[in-house]
Coordinates of C-alpha atoms in Angstrom, one line a residue:
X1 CA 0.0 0.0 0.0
X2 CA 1.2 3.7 -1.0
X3 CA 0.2 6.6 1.1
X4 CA 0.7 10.1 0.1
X5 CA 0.8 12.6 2.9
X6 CA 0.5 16.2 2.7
X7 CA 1.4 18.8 4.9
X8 CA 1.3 22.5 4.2
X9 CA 2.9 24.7 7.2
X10 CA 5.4 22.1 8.3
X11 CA 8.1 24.2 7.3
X12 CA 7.8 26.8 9.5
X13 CA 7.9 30.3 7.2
X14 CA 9.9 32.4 8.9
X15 CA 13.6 32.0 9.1
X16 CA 14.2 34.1 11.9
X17 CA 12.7 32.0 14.0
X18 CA 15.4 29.9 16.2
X19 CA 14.3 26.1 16.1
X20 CA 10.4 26.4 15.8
X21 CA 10.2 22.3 16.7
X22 CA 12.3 22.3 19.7
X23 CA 12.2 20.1 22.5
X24 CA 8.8 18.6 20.3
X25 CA 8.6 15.0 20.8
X26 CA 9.0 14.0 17.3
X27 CA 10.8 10.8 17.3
X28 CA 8.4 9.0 14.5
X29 CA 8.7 12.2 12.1
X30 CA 12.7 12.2 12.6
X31 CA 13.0 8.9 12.2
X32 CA 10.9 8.4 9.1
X33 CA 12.4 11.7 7.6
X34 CA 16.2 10.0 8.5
X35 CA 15.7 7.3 6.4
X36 CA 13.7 8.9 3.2
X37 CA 15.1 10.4 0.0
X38 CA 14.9 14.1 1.2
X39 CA 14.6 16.7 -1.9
X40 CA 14.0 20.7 -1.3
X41 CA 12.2 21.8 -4.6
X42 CA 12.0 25.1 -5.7
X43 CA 8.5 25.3 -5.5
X44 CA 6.1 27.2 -3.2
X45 CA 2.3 27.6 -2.3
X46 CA -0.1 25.0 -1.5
X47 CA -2.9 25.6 -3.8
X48 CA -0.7 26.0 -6.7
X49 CA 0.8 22.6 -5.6
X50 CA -2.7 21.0 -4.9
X51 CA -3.9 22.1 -8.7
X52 CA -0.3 20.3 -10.2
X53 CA -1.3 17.2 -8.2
X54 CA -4.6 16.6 -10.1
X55 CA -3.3 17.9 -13.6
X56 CA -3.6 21.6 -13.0
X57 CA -1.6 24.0 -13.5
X58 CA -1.8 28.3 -14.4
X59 CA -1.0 28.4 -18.3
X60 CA 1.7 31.5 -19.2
X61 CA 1.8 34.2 -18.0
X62 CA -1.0 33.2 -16.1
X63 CA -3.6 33.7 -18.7
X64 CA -5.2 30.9 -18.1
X65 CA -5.5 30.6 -13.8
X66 CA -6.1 27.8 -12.0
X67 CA -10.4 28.6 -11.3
X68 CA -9.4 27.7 -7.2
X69 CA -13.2 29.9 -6.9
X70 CA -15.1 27.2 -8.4
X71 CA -13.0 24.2 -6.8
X72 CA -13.1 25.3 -3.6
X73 CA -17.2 26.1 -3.9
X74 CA -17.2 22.3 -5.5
X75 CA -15.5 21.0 -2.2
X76 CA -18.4 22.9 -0.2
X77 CA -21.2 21.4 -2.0
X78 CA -20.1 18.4 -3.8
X79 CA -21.9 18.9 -6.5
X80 CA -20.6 19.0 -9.5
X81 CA -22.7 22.0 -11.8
X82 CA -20.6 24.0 -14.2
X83 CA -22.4 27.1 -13.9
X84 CA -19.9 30.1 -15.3
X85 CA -17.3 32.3 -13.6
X86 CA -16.6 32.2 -9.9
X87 CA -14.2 34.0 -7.9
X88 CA -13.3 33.8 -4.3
X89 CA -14.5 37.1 -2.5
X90 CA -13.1 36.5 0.9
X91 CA -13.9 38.8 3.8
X92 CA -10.8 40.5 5.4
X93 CA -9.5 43.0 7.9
X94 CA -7.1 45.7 6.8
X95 CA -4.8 47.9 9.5
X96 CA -2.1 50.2 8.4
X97 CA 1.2 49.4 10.0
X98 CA 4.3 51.4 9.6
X99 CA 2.3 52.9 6.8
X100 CA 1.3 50.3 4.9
X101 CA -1.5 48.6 4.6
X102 CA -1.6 44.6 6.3
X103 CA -4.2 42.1 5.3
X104 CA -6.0 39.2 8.1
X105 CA -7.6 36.9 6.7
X106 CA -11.2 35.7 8.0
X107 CA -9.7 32.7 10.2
X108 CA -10.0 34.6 13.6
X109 CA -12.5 37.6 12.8
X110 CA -15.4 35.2 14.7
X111 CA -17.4 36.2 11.5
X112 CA -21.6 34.9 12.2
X113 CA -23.6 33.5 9.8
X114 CA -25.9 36.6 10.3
X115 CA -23.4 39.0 9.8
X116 CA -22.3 37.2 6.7
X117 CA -25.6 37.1 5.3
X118 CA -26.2 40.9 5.9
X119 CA -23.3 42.3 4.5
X120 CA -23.5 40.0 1.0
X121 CA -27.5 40.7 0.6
X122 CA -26.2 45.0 0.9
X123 CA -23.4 43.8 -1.3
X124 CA -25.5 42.7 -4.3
X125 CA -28.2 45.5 -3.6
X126 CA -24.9 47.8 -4.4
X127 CA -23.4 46.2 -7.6
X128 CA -26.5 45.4 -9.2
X129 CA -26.8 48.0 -10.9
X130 CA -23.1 49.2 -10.9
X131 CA -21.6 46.1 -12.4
X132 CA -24.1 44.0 -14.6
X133 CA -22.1 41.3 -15.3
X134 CA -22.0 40.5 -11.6
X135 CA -24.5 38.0 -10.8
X136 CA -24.3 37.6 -7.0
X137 CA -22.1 37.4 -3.5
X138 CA -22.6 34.0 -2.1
X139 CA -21.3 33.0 0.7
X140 CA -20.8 28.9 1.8
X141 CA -19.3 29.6 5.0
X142 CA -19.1 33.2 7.1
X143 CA -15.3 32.9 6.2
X144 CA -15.6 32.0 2.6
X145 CA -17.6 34.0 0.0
X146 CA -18.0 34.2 -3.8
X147 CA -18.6 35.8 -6.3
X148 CA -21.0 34.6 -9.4
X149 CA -19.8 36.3 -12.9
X150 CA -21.0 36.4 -16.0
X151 CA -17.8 36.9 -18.1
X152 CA -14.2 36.4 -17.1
X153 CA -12.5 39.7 -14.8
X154 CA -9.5 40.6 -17.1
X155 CA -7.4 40.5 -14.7
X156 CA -4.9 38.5 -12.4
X157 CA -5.6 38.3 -8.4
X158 CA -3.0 36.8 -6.4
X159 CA -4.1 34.2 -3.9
X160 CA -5.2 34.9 -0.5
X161 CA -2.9 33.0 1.0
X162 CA 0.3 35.1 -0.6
X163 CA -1.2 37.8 1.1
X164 CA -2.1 37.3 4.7
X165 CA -0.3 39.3 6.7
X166 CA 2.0 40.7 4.5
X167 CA 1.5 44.5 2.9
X168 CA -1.4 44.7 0.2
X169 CA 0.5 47.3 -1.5
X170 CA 2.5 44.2 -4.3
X171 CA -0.7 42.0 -4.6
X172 CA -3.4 44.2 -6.0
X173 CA -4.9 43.2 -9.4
X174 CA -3.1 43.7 -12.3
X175 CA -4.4 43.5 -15.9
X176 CA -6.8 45.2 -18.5
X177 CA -9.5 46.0 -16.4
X178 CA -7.0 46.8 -13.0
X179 CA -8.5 50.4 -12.5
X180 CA -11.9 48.9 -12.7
X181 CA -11.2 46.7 -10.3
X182 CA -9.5 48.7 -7.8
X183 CA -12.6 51.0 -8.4
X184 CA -14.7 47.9 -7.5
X185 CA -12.7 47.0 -4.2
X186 CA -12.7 50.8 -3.1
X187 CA -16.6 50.9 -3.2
X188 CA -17.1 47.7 -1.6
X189 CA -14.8 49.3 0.8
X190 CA -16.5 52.1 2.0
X191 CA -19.9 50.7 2.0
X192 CA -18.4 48.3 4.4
X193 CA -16.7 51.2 6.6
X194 CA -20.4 52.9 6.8
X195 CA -22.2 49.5 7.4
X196 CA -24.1 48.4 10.7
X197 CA -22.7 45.7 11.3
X198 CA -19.5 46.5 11.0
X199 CA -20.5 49.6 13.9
X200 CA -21.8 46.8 16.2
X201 CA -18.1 44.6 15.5
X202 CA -16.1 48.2 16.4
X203 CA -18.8 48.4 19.4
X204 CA -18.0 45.3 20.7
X205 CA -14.0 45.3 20.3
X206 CA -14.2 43.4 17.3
X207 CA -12.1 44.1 14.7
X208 CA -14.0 44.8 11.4
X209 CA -14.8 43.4 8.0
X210 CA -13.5 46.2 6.1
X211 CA -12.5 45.0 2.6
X212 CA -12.3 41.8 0.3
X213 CA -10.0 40.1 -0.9
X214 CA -10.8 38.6 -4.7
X215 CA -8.9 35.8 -5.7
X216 CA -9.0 32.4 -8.0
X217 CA -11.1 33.3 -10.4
X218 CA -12.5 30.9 -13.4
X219 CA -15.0 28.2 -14.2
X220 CA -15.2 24.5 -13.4
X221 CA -12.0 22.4 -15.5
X222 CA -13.3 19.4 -17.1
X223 CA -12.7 16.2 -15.3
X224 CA -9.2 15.6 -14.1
X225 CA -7.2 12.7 -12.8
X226 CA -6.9 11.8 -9.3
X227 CA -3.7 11.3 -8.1
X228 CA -4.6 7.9 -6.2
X229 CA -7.9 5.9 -6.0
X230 CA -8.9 7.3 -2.6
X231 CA -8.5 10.8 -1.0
X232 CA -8.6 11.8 2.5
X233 CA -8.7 15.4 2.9
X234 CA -10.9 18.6 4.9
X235 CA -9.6 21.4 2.9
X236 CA -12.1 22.9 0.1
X237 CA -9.8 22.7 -3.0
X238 CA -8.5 19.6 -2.3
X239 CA -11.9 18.0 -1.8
X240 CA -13.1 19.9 -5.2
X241 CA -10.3 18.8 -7.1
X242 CA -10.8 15.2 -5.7
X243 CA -15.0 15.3 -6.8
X244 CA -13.8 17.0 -10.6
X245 CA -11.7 13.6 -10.4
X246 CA -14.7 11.6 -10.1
X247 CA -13.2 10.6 -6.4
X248 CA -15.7 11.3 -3.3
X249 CA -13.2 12.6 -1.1
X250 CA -13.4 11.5 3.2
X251 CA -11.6 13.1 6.2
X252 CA -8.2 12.1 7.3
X253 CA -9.7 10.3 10.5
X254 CA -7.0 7.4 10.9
X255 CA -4.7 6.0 8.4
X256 CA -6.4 4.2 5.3
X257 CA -6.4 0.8 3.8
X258 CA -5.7 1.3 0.3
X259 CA -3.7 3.7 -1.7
X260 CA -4.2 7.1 -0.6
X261 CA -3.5 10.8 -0.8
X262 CA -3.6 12.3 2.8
X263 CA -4.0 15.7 3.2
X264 CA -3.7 17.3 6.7
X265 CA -3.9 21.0 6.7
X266 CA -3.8 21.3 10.7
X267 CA -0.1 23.5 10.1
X268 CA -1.2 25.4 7.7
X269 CA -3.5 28.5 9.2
X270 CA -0.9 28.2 12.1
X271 CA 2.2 28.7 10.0
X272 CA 0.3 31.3 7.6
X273 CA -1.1 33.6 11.1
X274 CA 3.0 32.7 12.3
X275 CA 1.3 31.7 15.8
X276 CA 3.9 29.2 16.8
X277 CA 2.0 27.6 20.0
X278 CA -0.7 26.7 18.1
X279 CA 1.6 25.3 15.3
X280 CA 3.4 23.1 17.6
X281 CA 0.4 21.8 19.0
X282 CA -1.1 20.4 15.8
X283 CA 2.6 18.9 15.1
X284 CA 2.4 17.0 18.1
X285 CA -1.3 15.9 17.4
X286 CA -0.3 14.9 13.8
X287 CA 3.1 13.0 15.2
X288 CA 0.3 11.2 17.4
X289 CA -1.9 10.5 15.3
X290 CA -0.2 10.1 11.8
X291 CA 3.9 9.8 12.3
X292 CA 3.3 6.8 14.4
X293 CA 1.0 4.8 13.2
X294 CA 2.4 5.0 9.4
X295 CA 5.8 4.1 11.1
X296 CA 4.7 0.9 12.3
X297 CA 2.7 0.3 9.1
X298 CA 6.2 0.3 6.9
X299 CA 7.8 -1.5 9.7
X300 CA 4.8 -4.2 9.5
X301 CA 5.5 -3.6 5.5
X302 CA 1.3 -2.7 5.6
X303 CA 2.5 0.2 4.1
X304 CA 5.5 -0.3 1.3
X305 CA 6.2 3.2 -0.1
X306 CA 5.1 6.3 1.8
X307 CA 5.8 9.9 0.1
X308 CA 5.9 13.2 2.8
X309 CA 5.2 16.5 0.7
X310 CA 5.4 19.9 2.6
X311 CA 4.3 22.4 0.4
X312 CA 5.5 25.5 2.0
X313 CA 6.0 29.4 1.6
X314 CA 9.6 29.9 0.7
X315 CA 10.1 25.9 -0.8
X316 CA 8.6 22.5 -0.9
X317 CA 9.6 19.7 0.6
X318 CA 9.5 15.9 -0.6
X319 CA 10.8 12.7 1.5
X320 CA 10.2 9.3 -0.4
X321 CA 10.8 5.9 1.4
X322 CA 9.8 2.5 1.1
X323 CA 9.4 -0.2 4.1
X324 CA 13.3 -1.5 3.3
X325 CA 14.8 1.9 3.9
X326 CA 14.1 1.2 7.4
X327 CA 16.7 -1.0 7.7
X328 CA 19.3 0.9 6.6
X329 CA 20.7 1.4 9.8
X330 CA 23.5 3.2 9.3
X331 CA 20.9 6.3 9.0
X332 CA 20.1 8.3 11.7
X333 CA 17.1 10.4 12.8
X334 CA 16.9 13.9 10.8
X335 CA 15.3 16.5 13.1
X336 CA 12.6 18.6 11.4
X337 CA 14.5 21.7 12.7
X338 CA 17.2 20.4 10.6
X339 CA 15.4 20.2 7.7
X340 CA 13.6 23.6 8.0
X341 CA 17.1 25.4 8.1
X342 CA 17.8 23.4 5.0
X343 CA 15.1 24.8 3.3
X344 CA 15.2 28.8 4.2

């Protein structure tokens, strides 16, 4: 049996950080990265990795995107309907800092259903008439919303994830149709500054919802091709890539009985927010639940080839072994610390 794990945010993103893993019981991890075929690729980002998995991939110069809107709505639902242009339209909190303007993401603005549902149902009372080919703001989840379109934007968003906490300032649309965009994003912006809920948020020491963040945009690909015959996985575009494969994706509960791509995104909001307690808790969870458990499966040979990918910020990384290499035993535990430094 083959298993496939991912894990986005185990390299820890910044390199300034002393030894983010240390004194982290991670015994199964060291010893199954010890004995792997260790490669550092030159690649970064999750989703674009993800896309690259299943087939996908952004054509030059980006002119054709990878449509992450309408895979990640496909992962809500599960149903497949190709039903035109989607981009993500994620709610976000903006603060100036040293003069510039930072971006938060929507994973710890305690967001409500209600408040969700308000702002989007002002938002299409507001562009209905401004922007016709704007069919409506959706929203799946308070922290995930979309955006229905009639014809493609003209232009090239970079992903919310590039973004989060970094300066806005080098990621704003770029294209054609840029100043109409910007245009778009500054009204959206001030009707949100004005809007009642966003008074009650500031009221009750909440920080606000004071801008989106538009991203992914495209239409549903035609069927792709999983990269193994079952999928385990909780985040969004991986579960929509896995249904446009014809695979009905599960959740990662305990570790599978046939070939499998495992995807475990518990780093991944930790490493992205750089909240390093929380990070090192969902290590030690996953060592628990995940490092253990396929280390006795190779030594039991259950398991015969098991591939680590770490999709990361700055680099990927990529550990192949199969059940033999753990008898190589001239080769000695590598510490994740190790490989982290390795990879800055």
């Amino acid at each position: 049996m083959k298993i496939h794990l991912v894990l986005p945010g185990l390299l820890w993103p910044n390199p300034n950080t002393v030894k983010p893993a240390a004194d982290l019981d991670l015994a199964a991890l060291e010893r199954l990265l010890g004995h792997a075929h260790v490669h550092i690729a030159n690649e970064k980002g999750f989703e674009p990795w993800l896309a690259r998995e299943f087939g996908l991939s952004a054509g030059a110069l980006d002119q054709t995107p990878v449509p992450y809107a309408a895979l990640r709505r496909l992962g809500e639902s599960g149903t497949a309907i190709s039903d035109g242009e989607w981009l993500c339209a994620d709610p976000v909190h903006l603060q100036f800092a040293r003069d510039q303007l930072i971006l938060s993401d929507a994973s710890d603005l305690d967001i409500t259903r209600i408040e969700a549902t308000t702002l989007l149902d002002g938002l299409n009372q507001l562009l209905a008439t401004q922007e016709p080919d704007f069919v409506r703001f959706e929203a799946k989840s308070p922290k995930r919303w979309y955006l229905r379109m009639k014809t493609p934007p003209n232009v090239s968003f970079s992903p919310l994830s590039d973004v989060t906490g970094r300066p806005i300032a080098s990621y704003l649309p770029a294209g054609q149709a840029d100043r109409r965009w910007q245009r778009i994003v500054n009204d959206i912006q001030v009707f949100l500054h004005t809007h009642p809920v966003n008074q009650a948020r500031e009221a009750a020491g909440k920080r606000t919802i004071n801008s989106i963040w538009f991203w992914g945009p495209g239409s549903l690909p035609g069927k792709l091709t999983s990269p193994a015959p079952l999928v385990l996985c909780r985040n969004r575009i991986a579960r929509g890539l896995a249904i446009a494969a014809g695979v009905r994706p599960d959740v990662p509960k305990r570790l599978p009985q046939l070939d499998a791509l495992v995807v475990l995104d518990n780093l991944l909001q930790p490493a992205r927010n750089l909240d390093l307690d929380a990070w090192r808790k969902q290590l030690s969870h996953i060592e628990t639940q995940w490092f253990i458990p396929v280390l006795a499966a190779l030594k039991s040979r259950h398991v015969t080839e098991l591939l680590i990918s770490a999709p990361g910020e700055r680099s990927t990384l990529e550990a192949r072994l199969g059940a033999i290499d753990l008898w190589k035993l001239w080769r000695r535990p590598l510490p994740l610390d190790r490989v982290n430094d390795a990879a800055a």
